């Protein structure tokens, strides 16, 4: 009896000791992981700090004018032994207008090469270049004189046949559009998210948007006004809701479709990239009072030729992006064109569109379209500041209406 009692007491002690040991070990573990996470936090903080230093050095360095509201300014002035008088001017890291395929990541460089070999649109460029240098003023005049920005007309064969009777708008686009003073071209870039540019964009006399880019629920960042919507033929042909979605019912619509290099309207009509013609007709029947134009298929290639001429190397033999075409269209209708997030701001991201969660660096640097060279051109034509590009993603281009050539 006594023996079993002792045995019981003994095993109780052992159990209690084991329990104590387990608790001790568990506590120690917990402490450890807590310290680990503290260490991690400290590391993150350091990385964040050095990142901040980097951006301060290369980007948002703020020293010069007293009107800037940079939070670093005070401390920098205090800690600088030289004082603000000898401070360097602000330097903002923005798009380099001499970018080339050397700036591409290997994957995009490979795509660029593949397109050069593929030559889907049978490009046979015989003009000058590559690498011809024009001043910004000369380039503006060159673009104005060499690219005939116009729409397909009811007198163009085969749009003058009975199949097309009454489908194209009767008025020239210029009776419906402009001339405007200040225009905005709003890209669909992911970097527009959280930009708070809505009010600034809406303050323009006319706003051009692209494809299915919405304004609803994104008003704060992209504004509410849509004066022109430029769409590619792929969207018109394949978007299921194109005829139903009231997104498309506002403003003037323009659709463009890539032809084989420099083919005329009859040739293009026989072999469009996307056969959007029936969908176009259906839309016109549903909404006959909304102006809806078809861009002359020669326009993209007339623009492409100039891009090729001034670029430092061979560019993708594919049509320019909708973005570049939209900028060109507005340049012909406005005194001044503010382009948002075509040249990336400090918000630059691999997120392709502000209204979709889709990542690809090709959306900024280009794969199919010669986007890199288009950005070089827009940077060259920009008369705004690097600060506007960096902070707002805004490039300001003088329209063609008032330039002297
Ligand atoms: C349509 O235009 C073509 C080329 O300009 C012309 O030859 C043809 O006669 C026109 N057709 C009609 C029905 O006007």
Short mmCIF file of C-alpha atoms and ligand atoms in Angstrom, two decimals:
data_model
loop_
_atom_site.label_atom_id
_atom_site.label_comp_id
_atom_site.label_asym_id
_atom_site.label_seq_id
_atom_site.Cartn_x
_atom_site.Cartn_y
_atom_site.Cartn_z
CA UNK A 1 0.00 0.00 0.00
CA UNK A 2 2.73 2.38 1.14
CA UNK A 3 4.80 1.22 -1.75
CA UNK A 4 2.13 2.02 -4.34
CA UNK A 5 1.53 5.37 -2.69
CA UNK A 6 5.19 6.26 -3.01
CA UNK A 7 5.15 5.10 -6.61
CA UNK A 8 2.12 7.30 -7.27
CA UNK A 9 3.81 10.31 -5.65
CA UNK A 10 6.96 9.67 -7.64
CA UNK A 11 5.20 9.47 -10.99
CA UNK A 12 3.22 12.62 -10.10
CA UNK A 13 6.52 14.43 -9.51
CA UNK A 14 7.89 13.25 -12.83
CA UNK A 15 4.76 14.35 -14.69
CA UNK A 16 4.86 17.75 -12.99
CA UNK A 17 8.55 18.16 -13.85
CA UNK A 18 7.97 17.20 -17.46
CA UNK A 19 5.10 19.66 -17.68
CA UNK A 20 7.31 22.39 -16.23
CA UNK A 21 10.08 21.58 -18.68
CA UNK A 22 7.69 21.68 -21.64
CA UNK A 23 6.34 25.05 -20.55
CA UNK A 24 9.88 26.42 -20.14
CA UNK A 25 10.96 25.26 -23.60
CA UNK A 26 7.81 26.63 -25.17
CA UNK A 27 8.32 30.03 -23.52
CA UNK A 28 11.93 30.16 -24.68
CA UNK A 29 10.86 29.34 -28.22
CA UNK A 30 8.27 32.08 -28.16
CA UNK A 31 10.82 34.58 -26.90
CA UNK A 32 13.19 33.53 -29.65
CA UNK A 33 10.68 33.99 -32.40
CA UNK A 34 9.70 37.31 -30.94
CA UNK A 35 13.31 38.48 -31.05
CA UNK A 36 13.62 37.09 -34.56
CA UNK A 37 10.66 39.11 -35.72
CA UNK A 38 12.07 42.20 -34.02
CA UNK A 39 15.35 41.66 -35.86
CA UNK A 40 13.42 41.25 -39.11
CA UNK A 41 11.53 44.44 -38.50
CA UNK A 42 14.77 46.27 -37.85
CA UNK A 43 16.18 44.88 -41.09
CA UNK A 44 13.09 45.94 -43.05
CA UNK A 45 13.38 49.35 -41.54
CA UNK A 46 16.99 49.57 -42.67
CA UNK A 47 16.13 48.46 -46.21
CA UNK A 48 13.32 50.96 -46.27
CA UNK A 49 15.68 53.66 -45.01
CA UNK A 50 18.32 52.95 -47.64
CA UNK A 51 15.63 52.84 -50.32
CA UNK A 52 14.46 56.20 -49.14
CA UNK A 53 18.01 57.51 -49.29
CA UNK A 54 18.35 56.15 -52.81
CA UNK A 55 15.20 57.81 -54.06
CA UNK A 56 16.23 61.01 -52.35
CA UNK A 57 19.56 60.94 -54.11
CA UNK A 58 18.29 60.00 -57.55
CA UNK A 59 14.77 61.25 -57.51
CA UNK A 60 12.84 63.52 -55.24
CA UNK A 61 15.85 65.42 -53.93
CA UNK A 62 14.46 68.62 -52.68
CA UNK A 63 16.67 71.50 -51.90
CA UNK A 64 16.07 74.44 -54.14
CA UNK A 65 12.86 76.42 -53.85
CA UNK A 66 11.20 77.27 -50.57
CA UNK A 67 7.76 76.38 -51.84
CA UNK A 68 8.33 72.62 -51.89
CA UNK A 69 6.68 70.65 -49.14
CA UNK A 70 9.19 67.87 -48.94
CA UNK A 71 9.33 66.48 -45.41
CA UNK A 72 13.08 65.86 -45.70
CA UNK A 73 13.83 69.42 -46.47
CA UNK A 74 14.06 70.72 -42.93
CA UNK A 75 16.34 67.99 -41.65
CA UNK A 76 18.50 68.20 -44.73
CA UNK A 77 19.01 71.91 -44.31
CA UNK A 78 19.80 71.41 -40.64
CA UNK A 79 22.27 68.60 -41.17
CA UNK A 80 23.97 70.16 -44.17
CA UNK A 81 27.08 72.06 -43.16
CA UNK A 82 27.01 74.03 -46.40
CA UNK A 83 23.49 75.32 -45.87
CA UNK A 84 20.78 75.78 -48.47
CA UNK A 85 22.58 78.52 -50.40
CA UNK A 86 24.97 76.12 -52.15
CA UNK A 87 22.39 73.37 -52.56
CA UNK A 88 22.24 71.47 -55.85
CA UNK A 89 19.21 71.94 -58.13
CA UNK A 90 16.53 69.25 -58.08
CA UNK A 91 17.15 66.22 -60.22
CA UNK A 92 14.31 63.85 -61.06
CA UNK A 93 15.00 60.41 -62.48
CA UNK A 94 12.63 60.11 -65.45
CA UNK A 95 12.45 58.39 -68.85
CA UNK A 96 15.73 58.64 -70.79
CA UNK A 97 14.92 59.75 -74.34
CA UNK A 98 17.89 57.80 -75.68
CA UNK A 99 16.62 54.46 -74.42
CA UNK A 100 17.21 51.44 -76.63
CA UNK A 101 16.91 47.66 -76.62
CA UNK A 102 19.92 47.67 -74.26
CA UNK A 103 17.52 48.87 -71.56
CA UNK A 104 15.27 45.82 -72.01
CA UNK A 105 15.27 42.77 -69.77
CA UNK A 106 16.39 39.63 -71.69
CA UNK A 107 12.85 38.33 -72.15
CA UNK A 108 11.64 41.54 -73.80
CA UNK A 109 14.81 41.83 -75.86
CA UNK A 110 14.13 38.38 -77.23
CA UNK A 111 10.54 39.31 -78.10
CA UNK A 112 11.80 42.45 -79.86
CA UNK A 113 14.18 40.30 -81.96
CA UNK A 114 11.48 37.77 -82.73
CA UNK A 115 9.17 40.47 -84.06
CA UNK A 116 11.98 41.84 -86.22
CA UNK A 117 12.36 38.38 -87.77
CA UNK A 118 8.64 37.73 -88.08
CA UNK A 119 7.74 40.99 -89.88
CA UNK A 120 4.04 40.16 -89.83
CA UNK A 121 2.97 43.35 -91.62
CA UNK A 122 5.54 43.03 -94.45
CA UNK A 123 7.32 46.24 -93.52
CA UNK A 124 9.83 47.33 -96.14
CA UNK A 125 11.09 50.64 -94.80
CA UNK A 126 13.31 52.47 -97.26
CA UNK A 127 13.44 55.88 -95.61
CA UNK A 128 16.34 57.59 -93.85
CA UNK A 129 17.77 56.53 -90.52
CA UNK A 130 17.87 54.93 -88.10
CA UNK A 131 19.20 57.54 -85.75
CA UNK A 132 18.31 60.77 -87.62
CA UNK A 133 18.29 63.65 -85.14
CA UNK A 134 15.62 66.36 -85.24
CA UNK A 135 15.14 69.22 -82.84
CA UNK A 136 11.82 69.02 -81.00
CA UNK A 137 10.45 71.90 -83.13
CA UNK A 138 11.54 70.26 -86.36
CA UNK A 139 10.08 66.93 -85.28
CA UNK A 140 6.69 68.55 -84.53
CA UNK A 141 6.61 70.04 -88.03
CA UNK A 142 7.74 66.77 -89.57
CA UNK A 143 4.95 64.88 -87.81
CA UNK A 144 2.36 67.49 -88.76
CA UNK A 145 3.34 67.48 -92.43
CA UNK A 146 3.97 63.80 -92.94
CA UNK A 147 1.19 62.08 -91.00
CA UNK A 148 -2.26 62.76 -92.38
CA UNK A 149 -4.45 62.25 -89.34
CA UNK A 150 -7.88 61.66 -90.83
CA UNK A 151 -10.77 59.22 -90.78
CA UNK A 152 -12.14 56.88 -93.44
CA UNK A 153 -14.76 58.78 -95.44
CA UNK A 154 -18.00 57.79 -97.10
CA UNK A 155 -16.42 58.58 -100.48
CA UNK A 156 -13.55 56.10 -99.98
CA UNK A 157 -14.00 52.85 -101.87
CA UNK A 158 -15.52 50.41 -100.77
CA UNK A 159 -17.25 52.57 -98.16
CA UNK A 160 -19.01 54.40 -101.01
CA UNK A 161 -20.89 51.21 -102.02
CA UNK A 162 -24.45 50.28 -101.12
CA UNK A 163 -23.21 47.89 -98.37
CA UNK A 164 -22.03 50.88 -96.41
CA UNK A 165 -24.72 53.41 -97.24
CA UNK A 166 -25.45 55.54 -94.18
CA UNK A 167 -23.03 53.77 -91.83
CA UNK A 168 -20.13 56.21 -91.60
CA UNK A 169 -20.76 59.53 -89.81
CA UNK A 170 -21.76 62.22 -92.30
CA UNK A 171 -19.74 65.02 -90.70
CA UNK A 172 -15.98 65.33 -90.72
CA UNK A 173 -14.51 64.59 -87.27
CA UNK A 174 -13.42 68.22 -86.99
CA UNK A 175 -17.04 69.41 -86.88
CA UNK A 176 -17.58 67.23 -83.78
CA UNK A 177 -14.11 67.45 -82.21
CA UNK A 178 -12.25 70.62 -81.27
CA UNK A 179 -10.49 72.79 -81.81
CA UNK A 180 -9.70 72.69 -78.10
CA UNK A 181 -7.21 74.60 -76.01
CA UNK A 182 -6.06 72.11 -73.35
CA UNK A 183 -6.48 68.39 -73.84
CA UNK A 184 -5.64 65.37 -71.73
CA UNK A 185 -4.62 61.95 -72.95
CA UNK A 186 -5.12 59.43 -70.16
CA UNK A 187 -3.21 56.19 -70.50
CA UNK A 188 -4.53 53.04 -68.87
CA UNK A 189 -1.32 52.47 -66.91
CA UNK A 190 -1.42 50.75 -63.53
CA UNK A 191 0.55 53.67 -62.15
CA UNK A 192 -2.56 55.87 -62.39
CA UNK A 193 -3.91 53.98 -59.37
CA UNK A 194 -3.81 56.21 -56.28
CA UNK A 195 -2.53 59.13 -58.38
CA UNK A 196 -5.34 61.50 -57.29
CA UNK A 197 -5.15 63.08 -60.77
CA UNK A 198 -8.90 63.01 -61.41
CA UNK A 199 -9.59 66.69 -60.83
CA UNK A 200 -6.54 67.80 -62.80
CA UNK A 201 -7.57 65.60 -65.75
CA UNK A 202 -11.19 66.82 -65.71
CA UNK A 203 -9.96 70.43 -65.83
CA UNK A 204 -9.03 69.90 -69.50
CA UNK A 205 -11.33 70.93 -72.36
CA UNK A 206 -11.24 67.43 -73.80
CA UNK A 207 -10.12 64.05 -72.51
CA UNK A 208 -9.07 61.06 -74.63
CA UNK A 209 -9.17 57.53 -73.19
CA UNK A 210 -8.38 54.11 -74.58
CA UNK A 211 -10.21 50.85 -75.26
CA UNK A 212 -12.29 49.68 -72.28
CA UNK A 213 -10.73 52.00 -69.68
CA UNK A 214 -13.47 52.84 -67.16
CA UNK A 215 -13.96 55.99 -65.10
CA UNK A 216 -16.64 54.67 -62.71
CA UNK A 217 -15.10 53.86 -59.30
CA UNK A 218 -11.75 55.35 -60.45
CA UNK A 219 -12.86 59.01 -60.66
CA UNK A 220 -10.40 60.18 -58.01
CA UNK A 221 -7.46 58.93 -60.06
CA UNK A 222 -8.54 59.26 -63.70
CA UNK A 223 -11.40 61.81 -63.72
CA UNK A 224 -14.91 61.47 -65.12
CA UNK A 225 -14.85 63.15 -68.53
CA UNK A 226 -14.47 61.18 -71.79
CA UNK A 227 -14.51 63.25 -74.98
CA UNK A 228 -12.87 60.75 -77.31
CA UNK A 229 -12.39 57.00 -76.87
CA UNK A 230 -9.80 55.39 -79.14
CA UNK A 231 -10.23 51.64 -79.51
CA UNK A 232 -8.36 48.96 -81.36
CA UNK A 233 -10.21 46.64 -83.73
CA UNK A 234 -9.47 43.66 -81.48
CA UNK A 235 -11.57 45.15 -78.69
CA UNK A 236 -14.44 46.02 -81.04
CA UNK A 237 -14.36 42.53 -82.56
CA UNK A 238 -13.89 40.40 -79.46
CA UNK A 239 -15.32 42.34 -76.47
CA UNK A 240 -18.55 40.51 -75.63
CA UNK A 241 -20.22 43.52 -74.06
CA UNK A 242 -19.17 46.11 -76.62
CA UNK A 243 -22.75 46.60 -77.82
CA UNK A 244 -24.27 46.62 -74.31
CA UNK A 245 -21.77 48.31 -71.99
CA UNK A 246 -22.73 51.98 -71.58
CA UNK A 247 -19.04 52.72 -70.99
CA UNK A 248 -18.84 53.15 -74.76
CA UNK A 249 -21.85 55.45 -75.10
CA UNK A 250 -20.02 58.63 -74.04
CA UNK A 251 -18.12 60.92 -76.37
CA UNK A 252 -16.71 60.32 -79.85
CA UNK A 253 -15.54 56.80 -80.72
CA UNK A 254 -12.62 56.04 -83.02
CA UNK A 255 -11.54 52.52 -84.01
CA UNK A 256 -8.25 51.66 -85.69
CA UNK A 257 -7.05 48.46 -87.32
CA UNK A 258 -3.51 47.68 -88.52
CA UNK A 259 -3.14 47.11 -92.23
CA UNK A 260 -0.28 45.47 -94.04
CA UNK A 261 2.52 48.09 -94.31
CA UNK A 262 1.24 51.11 -96.30
CA UNK A 263 -1.62 49.30 -97.99
CA UNK A 264 -4.44 51.52 -99.25
CA UNK A 265 -8.03 51.35 -98.03
CA UNK A 266 -9.35 48.81 -100.62
CA UNK A 267 -6.44 46.41 -99.97
CA UNK A 268 -6.77 46.79 -96.21
CA UNK A 269 -10.52 46.21 -96.42
CA UNK A 270 -9.93 42.82 -98.00
CA UNK A 271 -7.48 41.79 -95.29
CA UNK A 272 -7.99 43.65 -92.02
CA UNK A 273 -6.09 42.53 -88.92
CA UNK A 274 -9.42 42.01 -87.12
CA UNK A 275 -12.61 41.97 -89.14
CA UNK A 276 -14.51 44.47 -87.05
CA UNK A 277 -16.76 45.79 -89.82
CA UNK A 278 -19.96 43.90 -88.95
CA UNK A 279 -19.63 44.77 -85.28
CA UNK A 280 -19.09 48.40 -86.27
CA UNK A 281 -22.26 48.36 -88.33
CA UNK A 282 -24.25 46.77 -85.48
CA UNK A 283 -23.06 49.50 -83.11
CA UNK A 284 -23.98 52.20 -85.61
CA UNK A 285 -27.48 50.75 -85.96
CA UNK A 286 -27.92 50.71 -82.17
CA UNK A 287 -26.47 54.20 -81.55
CA UNK A 288 -26.76 56.14 -84.83
CA UNK A 289 -26.40 59.56 -83.22
CA UNK A 290 -23.03 58.86 -81.51
CA UNK A 291 -20.08 59.87 -83.72
CA UNK A 292 -18.02 56.75 -84.42
CA UNK A 293 -15.10 57.00 -86.83
CA UNK A 294 -12.65 54.60 -88.44
CA UNK A 295 -9.06 55.86 -88.53
CA UNK A 296 -7.40 55.89 -91.97
CA UNK A 297 -5.36 52.66 -91.96
CA UNK A 298 -2.36 54.57 -93.37
CA UNK A 299 -2.01 56.70 -90.22
CA UNK A 300 -0.24 54.12 -88.02
CA UNK A 301 2.38 53.40 -90.69
CA UNK A 302 2.99 57.06 -91.53
CA UNK A 303 3.72 57.54 -87.84
CA UNK A 304 5.77 54.34 -87.65
CA UNK A 305 8.07 55.53 -90.46
CA UNK A 306 9.03 58.61 -88.45
CA UNK A 307 9.52 56.54 -85.30
CA UNK A 308 11.85 54.27 -87.23
CA UNK A 309 13.75 57.17 -88.75
CA UNK A 310 14.55 58.86 -85.44
CA UNK A 311 15.13 55.72 -83.33
CA UNK A 312 18.69 54.54 -82.62
CA UNK A 313 18.10 51.06 -84.05
CA UNK A 314 15.54 48.88 -85.79
CA UNK A 315 12.16 49.05 -84.06
CA UNK A 316 9.47 46.38 -83.93
CA UNK A 317 7.86 46.24 -87.40
CA UNK A 318 4.45 46.37 -85.76
CA UNK A 319 2.04 49.33 -85.63
CA UNK A 320 2.46 51.95 -82.90
CA UNK A 321 0.43 51.60 -79.71
CA UNK A 322 -3.05 53.04 -79.28
CA UNK A 323 -1.42 55.35 -76.75
CA UNK A 324 0.88 56.91 -79.31
CA UNK A 325 -1.94 57.16 -81.88
CA UNK A 326 -4.18 58.86 -79.32
CA UNK A 327 -1.47 61.41 -78.54
CA UNK A 328 -1.07 62.10 -82.25
CA UNK A 329 -4.82 62.54 -82.77
CA UNK A 330 -5.04 65.04 -79.90
CA UNK A 331 -1.99 66.95 -81.18
CA UNK A 332 -4.01 67.71 -84.32
CA UNK A 333 -7.09 68.88 -82.39
CA UNK A 334 -5.63 70.85 -79.46
CA UNK A 335 -3.28 73.73 -78.64
CA UNK A 336 -1.72 71.78 -75.79
CA UNK A 337 -1.81 68.09 -74.91
CA UNK A 338 -1.10 66.80 -71.42
CA UNK A 339 -0.30 63.10 -71.51
CA UNK A 340 -0.74 61.18 -68.25
CA UNK A 341 1.40 58.15 -67.35
CA UNK A 342 2.72 57.46 -70.82
CA UNK A 343 6.13 58.38 -69.48
CA UNK A 344 6.17 56.56 -66.14
CA UNK A 345 6.06 58.58 -62.92
CA UNK A 346 7.45 57.66 -59.51
CA UNK A 347 4.42 55.35 -59.27
CA UNK A 348 5.82 53.19 -62.11
CA UNK A 349 4.66 49.60 -61.71
CA UNK A 350 4.48 46.35 -63.65
CA UNK A 351 0.71 46.40 -63.10
CA UNK A 352 -0.57 46.88 -66.64
CA UNK A 353 -3.89 48.66 -66.16
CA UNK A 354 -5.33 50.73 -63.35
CA UNK A 355 -8.56 48.74 -63.59
CA UNK A 356 -7.14 45.19 -63.68
CA UNK A 357 -4.79 43.11 -61.55
CA UNK A 358 -2.48 41.99 -64.32
CA UNK A 359 1.33 42.19 -64.18
CA UNK A 360 3.74 42.39 -67.11
CA UNK A 361 6.78 44.60 -67.61
CA UNK A 362 5.98 44.55 -71.35
CA UNK A 363 3.16 47.00 -70.65
CA UNK A 364 5.69 49.73 -69.84
CA UNK A 365 8.66 48.69 -71.96
CA UNK A 366 6.84 47.22 -74.96
CA UNK A 367 6.82 43.84 -76.63
CA UNK A 368 4.48 43.91 -79.62
CA UNK A 369 4.35 47.70 -80.00
CA UNK A 370 7.52 49.80 -80.38
CA UNK A 371 6.60 51.38 -77.05
CA UNK A 372 10.15 52.14 -75.94
CA UNK A 373 10.80 54.31 -79.01
CA UNK A 374 7.41 56.00 -78.70
CA UNK A 375 8.33 57.03 -75.17
CA UNK A 376 11.66 58.38 -76.42
CA UNK A 377 9.74 60.52 -78.91
CA UNK A 378 7.23 61.81 -76.36
CA UNK A 379 10.08 62.67 -73.99
CA UNK A 380 11.82 64.55 -76.81
CA UNK A 381 8.62 66.49 -77.63
CA UNK A 382 7.88 67.26 -73.97
CA UNK A 383 8.04 70.93 -72.98
CA UNK A 384 7.00 70.28 -69.37
CA UNK A 385 9.38 69.64 -66.50
CA UNK A 386 10.96 66.40 -65.31
CA UNK A 387 9.31 67.14 -61.98
CA UNK A 388 5.86 66.92 -63.65
CA UNK A 389 6.81 63.60 -65.18
CA UNK A 390 8.18 62.25 -61.92
CA UNK A 391 5.40 63.41 -59.62
CA UNK A 392 2.34 63.44 -61.92
CA UNK A 393 3.37 61.23 -64.84
CA UNK A 394 2.55 64.28 -66.97
CA UNK A 395 4.23 65.17 -70.27
CA UNK A 396 3.11 68.39 -71.98
CA UNK A 397 3.21 68.54 -75.77
CA UNK A 398 2.43 71.64 -77.87
CA UNK A 399 -0.37 70.91 -80.35
CA UNK A 400 0.18 71.22 -84.09
CA UNK A 401 -2.38 73.98 -84.61
CA UNK A 402 -0.24 76.85 -83.42
CA UNK A 403 3.28 75.83 -84.38
CA UNK A 404 5.23 77.69 -87.06
CA UNK A 405 6.88 75.48 -89.61
C1 LIG B 1 -16.53 54.52 -105.24
O1 LIG B 1 -15.22 55.02 -105.38
C2 LIG B 1 -14.48 54.44 -106.44
C3 LIG B 1 -13.06 54.93 -106.35
O2 LIG B 1 -13.00 56.30 -106.12
C4 LIG B 1 -15.15 54.80 -107.76
O3 LIG B 1 -14.42 54.26 -108.84
C5 LIG B 1 -16.56 54.25 -107.75
O4 LIG B 1 -17.23 54.65 -108.91
C6 LIG B 1 -17.32 54.75 -106.54
N1 LIG B 1 -18.58 54.06 -106.42
C7 LIG B 1 -19.73 54.70 -106.22
C8 LIG B 1 -20.94 53.85 -106.12
O5 LIG B 1 -19.80 55.91 -106.13
#
